[in-house]
Amino acid sequence: MLTVDFSRFPLAPGDRVLDLGCGAGRHAFECYRRGARVVALDQNGEEIREVAKWFAAMKEAGEAPEGATATAMEGDALHLPFPDESFDVVIISEVMEHIPDDKGVLAEMVRVLKPGGRIAITVPRYGPEKVCWALSDAYHEVEGGHIRIYRADELLGRIREAGLRPYGTHHAHALHSPYWWLKCAFGVDNDKALPVRAYHRMLVWDIMKKPLATRIAEQALNPLIGKSFVAYATKPHLPAGLTDTAAVDAP
C-alpha cells in the first residue's frame, strides 16, 4: 500500500533515493522496482534487518532492473550519515508527526537533497487524525507515538521555510480512516472486536485484489476523509553566488 503517488512523483532509472524512516520498506521496495539506487534508513534495527532481507529476496527473484541497487541501514533522521547533495529524491512517509524537532528533520533532508531534487512528505491528515485523538488517548499517548497533528497549510509553511518549493498535494487512504476510528472506539489494542476484524478483512481483500468498486470509492472519498496528506516539493537551483539563506529570504 503506497501513500506516495508515483504518477505525480516520477522516478528515473538510476535516481538516488533516500526513504527516510522507511519502516517496513513499502516505498523503498517500489523505488527499487523502478530502477532507483535506494537507501532505506530507519532507527528501528529490527525493521531494517527485515527490509534488508526483502531487498535480497527481490534481487534474487529478479524484481529490480539492471543497475538498481538497494541498501538498508540504521540511522538518525536528525543526523543523516550522508554528504550534502547526495540524493535526487527523498521520501519521508508518516514519520514527521513522531519527531519533536520536525524543522531539524526538514533541514537535514534539504541538506542531502541535490538542487533540482524532489521530496515527498506524507503525514496523517488533520480531520481524520483529530477524530482518532478524540476517541482514544491510547492512540497517541504512547512512547514514540504521534505528538502533533498537522494542518495542510502548516506543513506547507514548514516546507517553504526549509527552502523547498511545493508543487502538488493530495489525500490518500480514505478507506483506512474508518478502520482507525473503529480501532480507537473499541480499543487500539483490541483486535478481537467484530467490527474491527470485519473491516480489517475488507482492507486486506482490497489491498490484495484492488477491485474497481473500492478503487472508485476511495478516489471519491479521498478529498473528504483521506487518512494521509501528501505534499510534493522541489529544491530550487540557486543562482551563482546566492546563499541558501538569501534564497529563502528573497521576495
Coordinates of N, CA and C in Angstrom, one line a residue:
M1 N 0.8 -1.2 0.0 CA 0.0 0.0 0.0 C 0.9 1.2 0.0
L2 N 0.9 2.0 -1.1 CA 1.7 3.1 -1.3 C 0.9 4.4 -1.0
T3 N 1.6 5.3 -0.2 CA 1.0 6.6 0.0 C 1.4 7.6 -1.0
V4 N 2.7 7.6 -1.4 CA 3.2 8.4 -2.4 C 2.6 8.0 -3.8
D5 N 2.2 8.9 -4.6 CA 1.7 8.6 -5.9 C 2.8 8.8 -6.9
F6 N 3.3 7.8 -7.5 CA 4.5 7.9 -8.4 C 4.1 8.4 -9.7
S7 N 2.8 8.6 -10.0 CA 2.5 9.3 -11.3 C 2.6 10.8 -11.1
R8 N 2.6 11.3 -9.9 CA 2.8 12.7 -9.5 C 4.3 12.9 -9.1
F9 N 5.0 11.9 -8.8 CA 6.3 11.9 -8.2 C 7.2 11.0 -9.0
P10 N 7.5 11.3 -10.3 CA 8.1 10.3 -11.2 C 9.6 10.1 -10.8
L11 N 10.0 8.8 -10.9 CA 11.4 8.4 -10.7 C 12.0 8.1 -12.1
A12 N 13.3 8.4 -12.2 CA 14.1 7.9 -13.4 C 15.0 6.8 -13.0
P13 N 15.2 5.8 -13.8 CA 16.2 4.8 -13.5 C 17.5 5.4 -13.1
G14 N 18.1 4.9 -12.1 CA 19.4 5.5 -11.6 C 19.3 6.6 -10.6
D15 N 18.1 7.1 -10.4 CA 17.9 8.1 -9.4 C 18.4 7.6 -8.0
R16 N 19.1 8.4 -7.3 CA 19.5 8.0 -5.9 C 18.4 8.5 -4.9
V17 N 17.8 7.5 -4.2 CA 16.6 7.8 -3.4 C 16.9 7.5 -2.0
L18 N 16.5 8.4 -1.1 CA 16.5 8.1 0.4 C 15.1 8.0 0.9
D19 N 14.8 6.8 1.4 CA 13.5 6.6 2.1 C 13.8 6.7 3.6
L20 N 13.4 7.9 4.1 CA 13.8 8.2 5.5 C 12.7 7.8 6.4
G21 N 13.1 7.0 7.4 CA 12.1 6.5 8.3 C 11.3 5.4 7.6
C22 N 12.0 4.5 6.9 CA 11.3 3.6 5.9 C 10.4 2.6 6.5
G23 N 10.5 2.4 7.8 CA 9.6 1.4 8.4 C 9.7 0.0 7.8
A24 N 8.6 -0.6 7.3 CA 8.7 -1.9 6.7 C 9.2 -1.9 5.3
G25 N 9.4 -0.6 4.7 CA 10.0 -0.5 3.4 C 9.2 -0.4 2.2
R26 N 7.9 -0.2 2.3 CA 7.0 -0.2 1.2 C 7.4 0.7 0.1
H27 N 7.8 2.0 0.4 CA 8.2 2.9 -0.7 C 9.6 2.6 -1.2
A28 N 10.4 2.1 -0.3 CA 11.8 1.7 -0.8 C 11.7 0.6 -1.8
F29 N 10.8 -0.4 -1.5 CA 10.7 -1.5 -2.5 C 10.2 -1.0 -3.8
E30 N 9.2 -0.1 -3.8 CA 8.7 0.4 -5.1 C 9.7 1.1 -5.9
C31 N 10.5 1.9 -5.2 CA 11.6 2.7 -5.9 C 12.6 1.7 -6.4
Y32 N 13.0 0.6 -5.7 CA 13.9 -0.4 -6.2 C 13.3 -1.0 -7.5
R33 N 12.1 -1.4 -7.5 CA 11.4 -2.0 -8.6 C 11.5 -1.0 -9.9
R34 N 11.5 0.3 -9.6 CA 11.5 1.3 -10.7 C 12.9 1.6 -11.1
G35 N 13.9 0.9 -10.6 CA 15.3 1.1 -11.1 C 16.1 2.1 -10.4
A36 N 15.7 2.5 -9.2 CA 16.4 3.5 -8.5 C 17.6 2.9 -7.7
R37 N 18.5 3.7 -7.2 CA 19.5 3.3 -6.3 C 19.0 3.8 -4.9
V38 N 18.6 2.9 -4.1 CA 17.8 3.2 -2.9 C 18.6 3.0 -1.7
V39 N 18.4 3.9 -0.7 CA 18.9 3.8 0.6 C 17.6 3.9 1.5
A40 N 17.3 2.8 2.3 CA 16.2 2.8 3.2 C 16.8 2.9 4.6
L41 N 16.4 4.0 5.3 CA 17.0 4.3 6.6 C 15.9 4.4 7.7
D42 N 16.2 3.8 8.8 CA 15.3 3.8 9.9 C 16.1 3.6 11.2
Q43 N 15.5 4.1 12.3 CA 16.2 4.0 13.6 C 15.9 2.6 14.2
N44 N 14.9 1.9 13.7 CA 14.5 0.6 14.2 C 15.3 -0.5 13.6
G45 N 16.2 -1.1 14.3 CA 17.1 -2.1 13.7 C 16.4 -3.3 13.3
E46 N 15.4 -3.7 14.0 CA 14.7 -4.9 13.6 C 14.0 -4.8 12.3
E47 N 13.3 -3.6 12.1 CA 12.7 -3.4 10.8 C 13.7 -3.3 9.7
I48 N 14.8 -2.7 9.9 CA 15.9 -2.5 8.9 C 16.4 -3.9 8.5
R49 N 16.6 -4.8 9.4 CA 17.0 -6.2 9.1 C 16.0 -6.9 8.2
E50 N 14.7 -6.6 8.5 CA 13.7 -7.2 7.6 C 13.7 -6.6 6.2
V51 N 13.9 -5.3 6.2 CA 13.9 -4.6 4.9 C 15.1 -5.2 4.0
A52 N 16.2 -5.4 4.7 CA 17.4 -5.9 4.0 C 17.1 -7.3 3.4
K53 N 16.4 -8.1 4.2 CA 16.1 -9.5 3.7 C 15.2 -9.4 2.5
W54 N 14.2 -8.4 2.5 CA 13.3 -8.3 1.4 C 14.1 -7.8 0.1
F55 N 15.0 -6.8 0.3 CA 15.8 -6.4 -0.8 C 16.6 -7.5 -1.4
A56 N 17.2 -8.4 -0.6 CA 17.9 -9.5 -1.1 C 17.0 -10.5 -1.8
A57 N 15.8 -10.7 -1.3 CA 14.8 -11.6 -2.0 C 14.4 -11.0 -3.3
M58 N 14.2 -9.7 -3.4 CA 13.8 -9.1 -4.6 C 14.9 -9.2 -5.7
K59 N 16.1 -9.0 -5.3 CA 17.2 -9.2 -6.2 C 17.3 -10.6 -6.7
E60 N 17.2 -11.6 -5.8 CA 17.2 -13.0 -6.2 C 16.1 -13.3 -7.2
A61 N 14.9 -12.7 -7.0 CA 13.8 -13.0 -7.8 C 13.8 -12.2 -9.1
G62 N 14.7 -11.3 -9.3 CA 14.8 -10.5 -10.5 C 13.8 -9.4 -10.6
E63 N 13.3 -8.9 -9.4 CA 12.3 -7.9 -9.4 C 12.8 -6.5 -9.7
A64 N 14.1 -6.3 -9.6 CA 14.6 -5.0 -9.8 C 15.4 -5.0 -11.1
P65 N 15.3 -3.9 -11.9 CA 16.0 -3.8 -13.2 C 17.5 -3.7 -13.0
E66 N 18.2 -4.0 -14.0 CA 19.7 -4.0 -14.0 C 20.1 -2.5 -13.7
G67 N 21.1 -2.4 -12.8 CA 21.6 -1.1 -12.4 C 21.0 -0.6 -11.1
A68 N 19.8 -1.1 -10.7 CA 19.2 -0.7 -9.5 C 20.0 -1.3 -8.3
T69 N 20.0 -0.5 -7.2 CA 20.7 -1.0 -6.0 C 19.8 -0.7 -4.8
A70 N 20.1 -1.4 -3.7 CA 19.3 -1.2 -2.5 C 20.1 -1.5 -1.3
T71 N 20.1 -0.5 -0.3 CA 20.8 -0.7 0.9 C 19.8 -0.3 2.1
A72 N 19.8 -1.1 3.1 CA 19.1 -0.8 4.3 C 20.0 -0.5 5.5
M73 N 19.8 0.5 6.2 CA 20.7 0.9 7.3 C 20.0 1.6 8.4
E74 N 20.5 1.4 9.6 CA 20.0 2.2 10.8 C 20.6 3.6 10.7
G75 N 19.9 4.5 11.2 CA 20.3 5.9 11.3 C 19.4 6.8 12.0
D76 N 19.9 8.0 12.2 CA 19.1 9.1 12.9 C 18.7 10.1 11.9
A77 N 17.4 10.4 11.8 CA 16.9 11.4 10.9 C 17.4 12.8 11.1
L78 N 17.8 13.1 12.3 CA 18.4 14.4 12.6 C 19.9 14.5 12.4
H79 N 20.5 13.4 12.1 CA 22.0 13.4 11.9 C 22.2 12.4 10.8
L80 N 21.8 12.7 9.5 CA 22.0 11.8 8.4 C 23.4 11.5 8.1
P81 N 23.8 10.3 7.9 CA 25.3 10.0 7.6 C 25.6 10.1 6.2
F82 N 25.2 11.2 5.5 CA 25.5 11.4 4.1 C 26.0 12.8 3.8
P83 N 26.8 12.9 2.8 CA 27.3 14.3 2.4 C 26.2 15.1 1.9
D84 N 26.4 16.4 1.8 CA 25.5 17.3 1.2 C 25.2 16.9 -0.2
E85 N 23.9 17.1 -0.6 CA 23.5 16.9 -2.0 C 23.8 15.5 -2.5
S86 N 23.4 14.5 -1.7 CA 23.7 13.1 -2.1 C 22.6 12.5 -2.8
F87 N 21.4 13.0 -2.8 CA 20.2 12.3 -3.3 C 19.4 13.1 -4.3
D88 N 18.9 12.4 -5.3 CA 18.0 13.0 -6.2 C 16.6 13.1 -5.7
V89 N 16.2 12.2 -4.8 CA 14.9 12.1 -4.3 C 14.9 11.7 -2.8
V90 N 14.1 12.3 -2.0 CA 13.9 12.0 -0.6 C 12.4 11.7 -0.4
I91 N 12.1 10.6 0.3 CA 10.7 10.3 0.7 C 10.7 10.2 2.2
I92 N 9.7 10.8 2.9 CA 9.5 10.6 4.3 C 8.0 10.5 4.5
S93 N 7.6 9.3 4.8 CA 6.2 8.9 4.9 C 5.7 8.5 6.3
E94 N 4.8 9.3 6.8 CA 4.2 9.0 8.1 C 5.3 9.0 9.2
V95 N 6.1 9.9 9.2 CA 7.3 10.0 10.2 C 7.3 11.3 10.9
M96 N 7.1 12.4 10.3 CA 7.3 13.7 10.9 C 6.4 14.0 12.1
E97 N 5.2 13.4 12.1 CA 4.3 13.5 13.3 C 4.9 12.9 14.5
H98 N 5.9 12.1 14.4 CA 6.5 11.4 15.6 C 7.7 12.2 16.2
I99 N 8.2 13.2 15.4 CA 9.5 13.7 15.8 C 9.4 15.1 16.3
P100 N 9.8 15.4 17.6 CA 9.7 16.7 18.2 C 10.4 17.8 17.3
D101 N 11.6 17.6 16.8 CA 12.3 18.6 16.0 C 12.0 18.3 14.5
D102 N 10.8 18.6 14.1 CA 10.5 18.4 12.7 C 11.2 19.4 11.8
K103 N 11.5 20.6 12.3 CA 12.2 21.5 11.5 C 13.7 21.0 11.2
G104 N 14.2 20.4 12.3 CA 15.6 19.8 12.1 C 15.6 18.7 11.1
V105 N 14.6 17.9 11.1 CA 14.5 16.8 10.1 C 14.4 17.4 8.7
L106 N 13.5 18.4 8.5 CA 13.4 19.0 7.2 C 14.8 19.6 6.7
A107 N 15.5 20.2 7.7 CA 16.8 20.8 7.3 C 17.7 19.8 6.9
E108 N 17.7 18.6 7.5 CA 18.6 17.5 7.1 C 18.2 17.0 5.7
M109 N 16.9 16.8 5.5 CA 16.5 16.4 4.2 C 16.9 17.3 3.1
V110 N 16.8 18.6 3.3 CA 17.2 19.6 2.3 C 18.7 19.6 2.1
R111 N 19.4 19.4 3.2 CA 20.9 19.3 3.1 C 21.3 18.2 2.1
V112 N 20.7 17.0 2.3 CA 21.2 15.9 1.5 C 20.6 15.8 0.1
L113 N 19.6 16.6 -0.2 CA 18.9 16.6 -1.5 C 19.6 17.5 -2.4
K114 N 19.8 17.1 -3.7 CA 20.5 17.8 -4.7 C 19.6 19.0 -5.2
P115 N 20.2 20.1 -5.6 CA 19.4 21.1 -6.2 C 18.7 20.6 -7.4
G116 N 17.4 20.9 -7.5 CA 16.5 20.3 -8.5 C 15.9 19.0 -8.1
G117 N 16.3 18.5 -7.0 CA 15.8 17.2 -6.5 C 14.4 17.4 -6.0
R118 N 13.7 16.2 -5.7 CA 12.3 16.2 -5.3 C 12.2 15.5 -4.0
I119 N 11.2 15.9 -3.3 CA 10.9 15.4 -2.0 C 9.4 15.1 -1.8
A120 N 9.0 14.0 -1.2 CA 7.6 13.7 -0.9 C 7.5 13.5 0.6
I121 N 6.5 14.2 1.1 CA 6.3 14.1 2.6 C 4.8 13.7 2.8
T122 N 4.6 12.7 3.6 CA 3.2 12.3 4.0 C 3.1 12.3 5.5
V123 N 1.9 12.8 5.9 CA 1.6 12.9 7.4 C 0.1 12.5 7.5
P124 N -0.3 12.1 8.7 CA -1.8 12.0 8.9 C -2.5 13.3 8.7
R125 N -3.7 13.2 8.0 CA -4.5 14.4 7.7 C -5.2 14.9 9.0
Y126 N -5.4 16.2 9.1 CA -5.8 16.8 10.3 C -7.2 16.3 10.7
G127 N -8.2 16.3 9.9 CA -9.6 15.9 10.3 C -9.7 14.4 10.8
P128 N -9.3 13.4 10.0 CA -9.4 12.0 10.4 C -8.5 11.8 11.7
E129 N -7.3 12.5 11.7 CA -6.5 12.3 12.9 C -7.1 12.9 14.1
K130 N -7.7 14.0 14.0 CA -8.4 14.6 15.1 C -9.4 13.7 15.7
V131 N -10.2 13.0 14.9 CA -11.2 12.1 15.3 C -10.5 11.0 16.2
C132 N -9.4 10.4 15.7 CA -8.7 9.4 16.4 C -8.3 9.9 17.8
W133 N -7.7 11.1 17.8 CA -7.3 11.6 19.1 C -8.5 11.8 20.1
A134 N -9.6 12.2 19.5 CA -10.8 12.4 20.4 C -11.3 11.1 20.9
L135 N -11.2 10.1 20.1 CA -11.8 8.8 20.5 C -10.9 8.0 21.5
S136 N -9.6 8.2 21.4 CA -8.7 7.4 22.2 C -7.4 8.1 22.6
D137 N -7.1 8.2 23.9 CA -5.8 8.8 24.3 C -4.7 7.8 24.0
A138 N -5.1 6.5 24.1 CA -4.0 5.4 23.9 C -3.5 5.4 22.4
Y139 N -4.3 6.0 21.5 CA -3.9 6.1 20.1 C -2.6 6.9 20.0
H140 N -2.5 8.0 20.7 CA -1.3 8.9 20.5 C -0.5 9.0 21.8
E141 N -1.0 8.7 23.0 CA -0.2 8.9 24.2 C 0.6 7.7 24.5
V142 N 1.5 7.3 23.6 CA 2.4 6.2 23.8 C 3.8 6.6 23.4
E143 N 4.8 5.9 23.9 CA 6.2 6.2 23.6 C 6.4 6.0 22.1
G144 N 6.9 7.1 21.5 CA 7.2 7.0 20.0 C 5.9 7.3 19.2
G145 N 4.8 7.7 19.8 CA 3.6 7.9 19.1 C 3.5 9.3 18.5
H146 N 2.3 9.6 18.0 CA 2.1 10.9 17.3 C 2.1 12.0 18.4
I147 N 2.9 13.0 18.1 CA 3.0 14.2 19.1 C 2.3 15.4 18.5
R148 N 1.9 15.4 17.3 CA 1.3 16.6 16.7 C 0.4 16.2 15.6
I149 N -0.6 17.1 15.2 CA -1.4 16.9 14.1 C -1.2 18.1 13.2
Y150 N -0.8 17.9 11.9 CA -0.5 19.0 11.0 C -1.8 19.4 10.3
R151 N -2.0 20.7 10.2 CA -2.9 21.2 9.2 C -2.1 21.3 7.9
A152 N -2.8 21.2 6.8 CA -2.1 21.3 5.5 C -1.3 22.5 5.3
D153 N -1.9 23.7 5.6 CA -1.2 24.9 5.4 C 0.0 25.0 6.4
E154 N 0.0 24.4 7.5 CA 1.1 24.4 8.5 C 2.3 23.6 7.9
L155 N 2.0 22.4 7.4 CA 3.0 21.6 6.8 C 3.6 22.3 5.6
L156 N 2.8 22.8 4.7 CA 3.3 23.5 3.6 C 4.2 24.7 4.0
G157 N 3.8 25.4 5.0 CA 4.6 26.5 5.5 C 6.0 26.1 6.0
R158 N 6.0 24.9 6.7 CA 7.3 24.4 7.1 C 8.1 24.0 5.9
I159 N 7.5 23.5 4.9 CA 8.3 23.1 3.7 C 8.9 24.3 3.0
R160 N 8.1 25.4 2.9 CA 8.6 26.6 2.3 C 9.7 27.2 3.2
E161 N 9.5 27.2 4.5 CA 10.6 27.8 5.4 C 11.9 27.0 5.2
A162 N 11.8 25.8 4.9 CA 13.0 25.0 4.8 C 13.7 25.2 3.4
G163 N 13.1 26.0 2.6 CA 13.8 26.4 1.3 C 13.3 25.5 0.1
L164 N 12.2 24.8 0.3 CA 11.7 23.9 -0.7 C 10.5 24.6 -1.4
R165 N 10.2 24.2 -2.6 CA 9.0 24.8 -3.3 C 8.0 23.7 -3.6
P166 N 6.9 23.7 -2.8 CA 5.8 22.7 -3.0 C 5.2 22.9 -4.5
Y167 N 4.9 21.7 -5.1 CA 4.3 21.8 -6.4 C 3.0 20.9 -6.5
G168 N 2.6 20.2 -5.4 CA 1.4 19.4 -5.5 C 1.1 18.8 -4.2
T169 N -0.2 18.6 -4.0 CA -0.7 17.9 -2.8 C -1.9 17.0 -3.2
H170 N -2.2 16.0 -2.3 CA -3.4 15.2 -2.4 C -3.6 14.5 -1.1
H171 N -4.7 13.8 -1.1 CA -5.0 12.9 0.1 C -5.1 11.5 -0.3
A172 N -4.8 10.6 0.6 CA -4.8 9.2 0.3 C -5.4 8.3 1.4
H173 N -5.8 7.1 1.1 CA -6.2 6.1 2.0 C -7.5 6.4 2.8
A174 N -8.5 6.9 2.0 CA -9.8 7.2 2.7 C -10.4 6.0 3.4
L175 N -10.3 4.8 2.8 CA -10.9 3.6 3.3 C -10.3 3.2 4.7
H176 N -9.1 3.7 4.9 CA -8.4 3.4 6.2 C -8.8 4.3 7.4
S177 N -9.4 5.4 7.1 CA -9.9 6.3 8.2 C -10.9 5.6 9.1
P178 N -12.0 5.0 8.5 CA -13.0 4.3 9.4 C -12.4 3.2 10.2
Y179 N -11.4 2.5 9.6 CA -10.7 1.4 10.3 C -10.1 1.9 11.6
W180 N -9.4 3.0 11.5 CA -8.7 3.6 12.7 C -9.7 4.2 13.7
W181 N -10.8 4.7 13.2 CA -11.8 5.2 14.1 C -12.4 4.0 14.9
L182 N -12.6 2.9 14.2 CA -13.1 1.7 14.9 C -12.1 1.2 15.9
K183 N -10.9 1.2 15.5 CA -9.8 0.8 16.4 C -9.8 1.7 17.7
C184 N -9.9 3.0 17.5 CA -9.9 3.9 18.6 C -11.1 3.7 19.5
A185 N -12.3 3.5 18.9 CA -13.5 3.4 19.6 C -13.6 2.1 20.4
F186 N -13.0 1.0 19.9 CA -13.1 -0.3 20.6 C -11.8 -0.6 21.4
G187 N -10.8 0.2 21.2 CA -9.5 0.0 21.9 C -8.4 -0.3 20.9
V188 N -7.4 0.5 20.9 CA -6.4 0.4 19.9 C -5.6 -1.0 19.9
D189 N -5.6 -1.6 21.1 CA -5.0 -3.0 21.2 C -6.0 -4.1 21.1
N190 N -7.3 -3.8 20.8 CA -8.3 -4.8 20.8 C -8.6 -5.2 19.4
D191 N -7.9 -6.2 18.9 CA -8.1 -6.7 17.5 C -9.2 -7.7 17.4
K192 N -9.9 -8.1 18.6 CA -10.9 -9.1 18.6 C -12.3 -8.6 18.4
A193 N -12.5 -7.3 18.5 CA -13.8 -6.7 18.3 C -14.3 -7.0 16.9
L194 N -15.5 -7.5 16.8 CA -16.0 -7.9 15.5 C -16.0 -6.8 14.4
P195 N -16.4 -5.6 14.7 CA -16.3 -4.6 13.6 C -14.9 -4.3 13.2
V196 N -14.0 -4.3 14.1 CA -12.6 -4.1 13.7 C -12.1 -5.3 12.8
R197 N -12.4 -6.5 13.2 CA -11.9 -7.7 12.5 C -12.5 -7.7 11.1
A198 N -13.8 -7.4 11.0 CA -14.5 -7.4 9.7 C -14.0 -6.4 8.8
Y199 N -13.7 -5.2 9.3 CA -13.2 -4.1 8.5 C -11.8 -4.4 8.0
H200 N -11.0 -5.0 8.9 CA -9.6 -5.3 8.6 C -9.6 -6.3 7.4
R201 N -10.5 -7.3 7.5 CA -10.6 -8.3 6.4 C -10.9 -7.6 5.1
M202 N -11.8 -6.7 5.1 CA -12.2 -5.9 3.9 C -10.9 -5.2 3.4
L203 N -10.2 -4.5 4.2 CA -9.0 -3.8 3.8 C -8.0 -4.7 3.2
V204 N -7.7 -5.9 3.8 CA -6.8 -6.8 3.2 C -7.2 -7.3 1.9
W205 N -8.5 -7.6 1.7 CA -9.1 -8.0 0.5 C -8.9 -6.9 -0.6
D206 N -9.1 -5.7 -0.2 CA -9.0 -4.5 -1.1 C -7.5 -4.4 -1.6
I207 N -6.6 -4.5 -0.6 CA -5.2 -4.3 -1.0 C -4.7 -5.4 -1.9
M208 N -5.2 -6.6 -1.7 CA -4.7 -7.8 -2.4 C -5.4 -7.8 -3.8
K209 N -6.7 -7.5 -3.9 CA -7.4 -7.7 -5.1 C -7.6 -6.4 -5.9
K210 N -7.5 -5.3 -5.3 CA -7.7 -4.0 -5.9 C -9.0 -4.0 -6.8
P211 N -10.1 -4.3 -6.3 CA -11.3 -4.3 -7.1 C -11.7 -2.9 -7.6
L212 N -12.3 -2.8 -8.7 CA -12.7 -1.5 -9.3 C -13.6 -0.7 -8.4
A213 N -14.5 -1.4 -7.8 CA -15.5 -0.7 -6.9 C -14.9 0.1 -5.8
T214 N -14.0 -0.6 -5.1 CA -13.3 0.1 -3.9 C -12.3 1.1 -4.4
R215 N -11.7 0.9 -5.5 CA -10.8 1.9 -6.1 C -11.5 3.2 -6.4
I216 N -12.7 3.1 -7.0 CA -13.5 4.2 -7.3 C -14.0 4.9 -6.0
A217 N -14.4 4.1 -5.1 CA -14.9 4.6 -3.8 C -13.8 5.4 -3.1
E218 N -12.7 4.8 -3.0 CA -11.6 5.5 -2.3 C -11.2 6.8 -3.0
Q219 N -11.1 6.8 -4.3 CA -10.8 8.0 -5.1 C -11.8 9.1 -4.8
A220 N -13.1 8.7 -4.7 CA -14.1 9.7 -4.5 C -14.1 10.2 -3.0
L221 N -13.7 9.4 -2.1 CA -13.7 9.7 -0.7 C -12.4 10.4 -0.2
N222 N -11.3 10.2 -1.0 CA -10.0 10.8 -0.5 C -10.1 12.3 -0.2
P223 N -10.7 13.1 -1.0 CA -10.8 14.5 -0.7 C -11.5 14.8 0.6
L224 N -12.4 13.9 1.0 CA -13.2 14.1 2.2 C -12.6 13.5 3.5
I225 N -12.2 12.3 3.4 CA -11.7 11.6 4.6 C -10.4 10.9 4.4
G226 N -9.6 11.2 3.4 CA -8.3 10.6 3.2 C -7.5 10.6 4.5
K227 N -7.0 9.5 4.8 CA -6.2 9.4 6.1 C -4.9 10.1 6.1
S228 N -4.3 10.2 4.9 CA -3.0 10.9 4.8 C -3.0 12.1 3.9
F229 N -2.2 13.1 4.3 CA -2.0 14.3 3.4 C -0.6 14.1 2.8
V230 N -0.5 14.3 1.5 CA 0.7 14.1 0.8 C 1.1 15.4 0.1
A231 N 2.4 15.8 0.3 CA 2.9 17.0 -0.3 C 4.2 16.7 -1.1
Y232 N 4.3 17.3 -2.3 CA 5.5 17.2 -3.1 C 6.2 18.5 -3.3
A233 N 7.5 18.5 -3.3 CA 8.2 19.8 -3.4 C 9.6 19.5 -4.1
T234 N 10.1 20.6 -4.6 CA 11.5 20.5 -5.2 C 12.4 21.5 -4.5
K235 N 13.7 21.2 -4.6 CA 14.7 22.0 -4.0 C 15.2 22.9 -5.2
P236 N 15.1 24.2 -5.1 CA 15.4 25.0 -6.2 C 16.9 25.1 -6.5
H237 N 17.3 25.3 -7.7 CA 18.7 25.6 -8.1 C 19.0 27.0 -7.7
L238 N 20.1 27.3 -7.0 CA 20.4 28.6 -6.6 C 21.3 29.3 -7.7
P239 N 21.0 30.6 -8.0 CA 21.8 31.3 -8.9 C 23.2 31.4 -8.3
A240 N 24.2 31.6 -9.1 CA 25.6 31.6 -8.7 C 25.8 32.7 -7.7
G241 N 26.5 32.4 -6.6 CA 26.8 33.4 -5.6 C 25.7 33.6 -4.6
L242 N 24.5 33.0 -4.7 CA 23.4 33.2 -3.8 C 23.4 32.2 -2.7
T243 N 23.4 32.6 -1.5 CA 23.4 31.6 -0.4 C 22.0 31.0 -0.2
D244 N 21.9 29.9 0.6 CA 20.7 29.3 0.9 C 19.8 30.3 1.7
T245 N 20.4 31.0 2.6 CA 19.6 32.0 3.4 C 19.0 33.1 2.6
A246 N 19.8 33.6 1.6 CA 19.4 34.7 0.8 C 18.2 34.2 -0.1
A247 N 18.3 32.9 -0.6 CA 17.3 32.4 -1.4 C 16.0 32.3 -0.7
V248 N 16.0 31.8 0.5 CA 14.8 31.7 1.3 C 14.2 33.0 1.6
D249 N 15.0 34.0 1.9 CA 14.5 35.3 2.3 C 14.1 36.2 1.2
A250 N 14.5 35.8 0.0 CA 14.2 36.7 -1.2 C 12.7 36.8 -1.4
P251 N 12.2 37.9 -1.9 CA 10.8 38.1 -2.2 C 10.4 37.2 -3.3

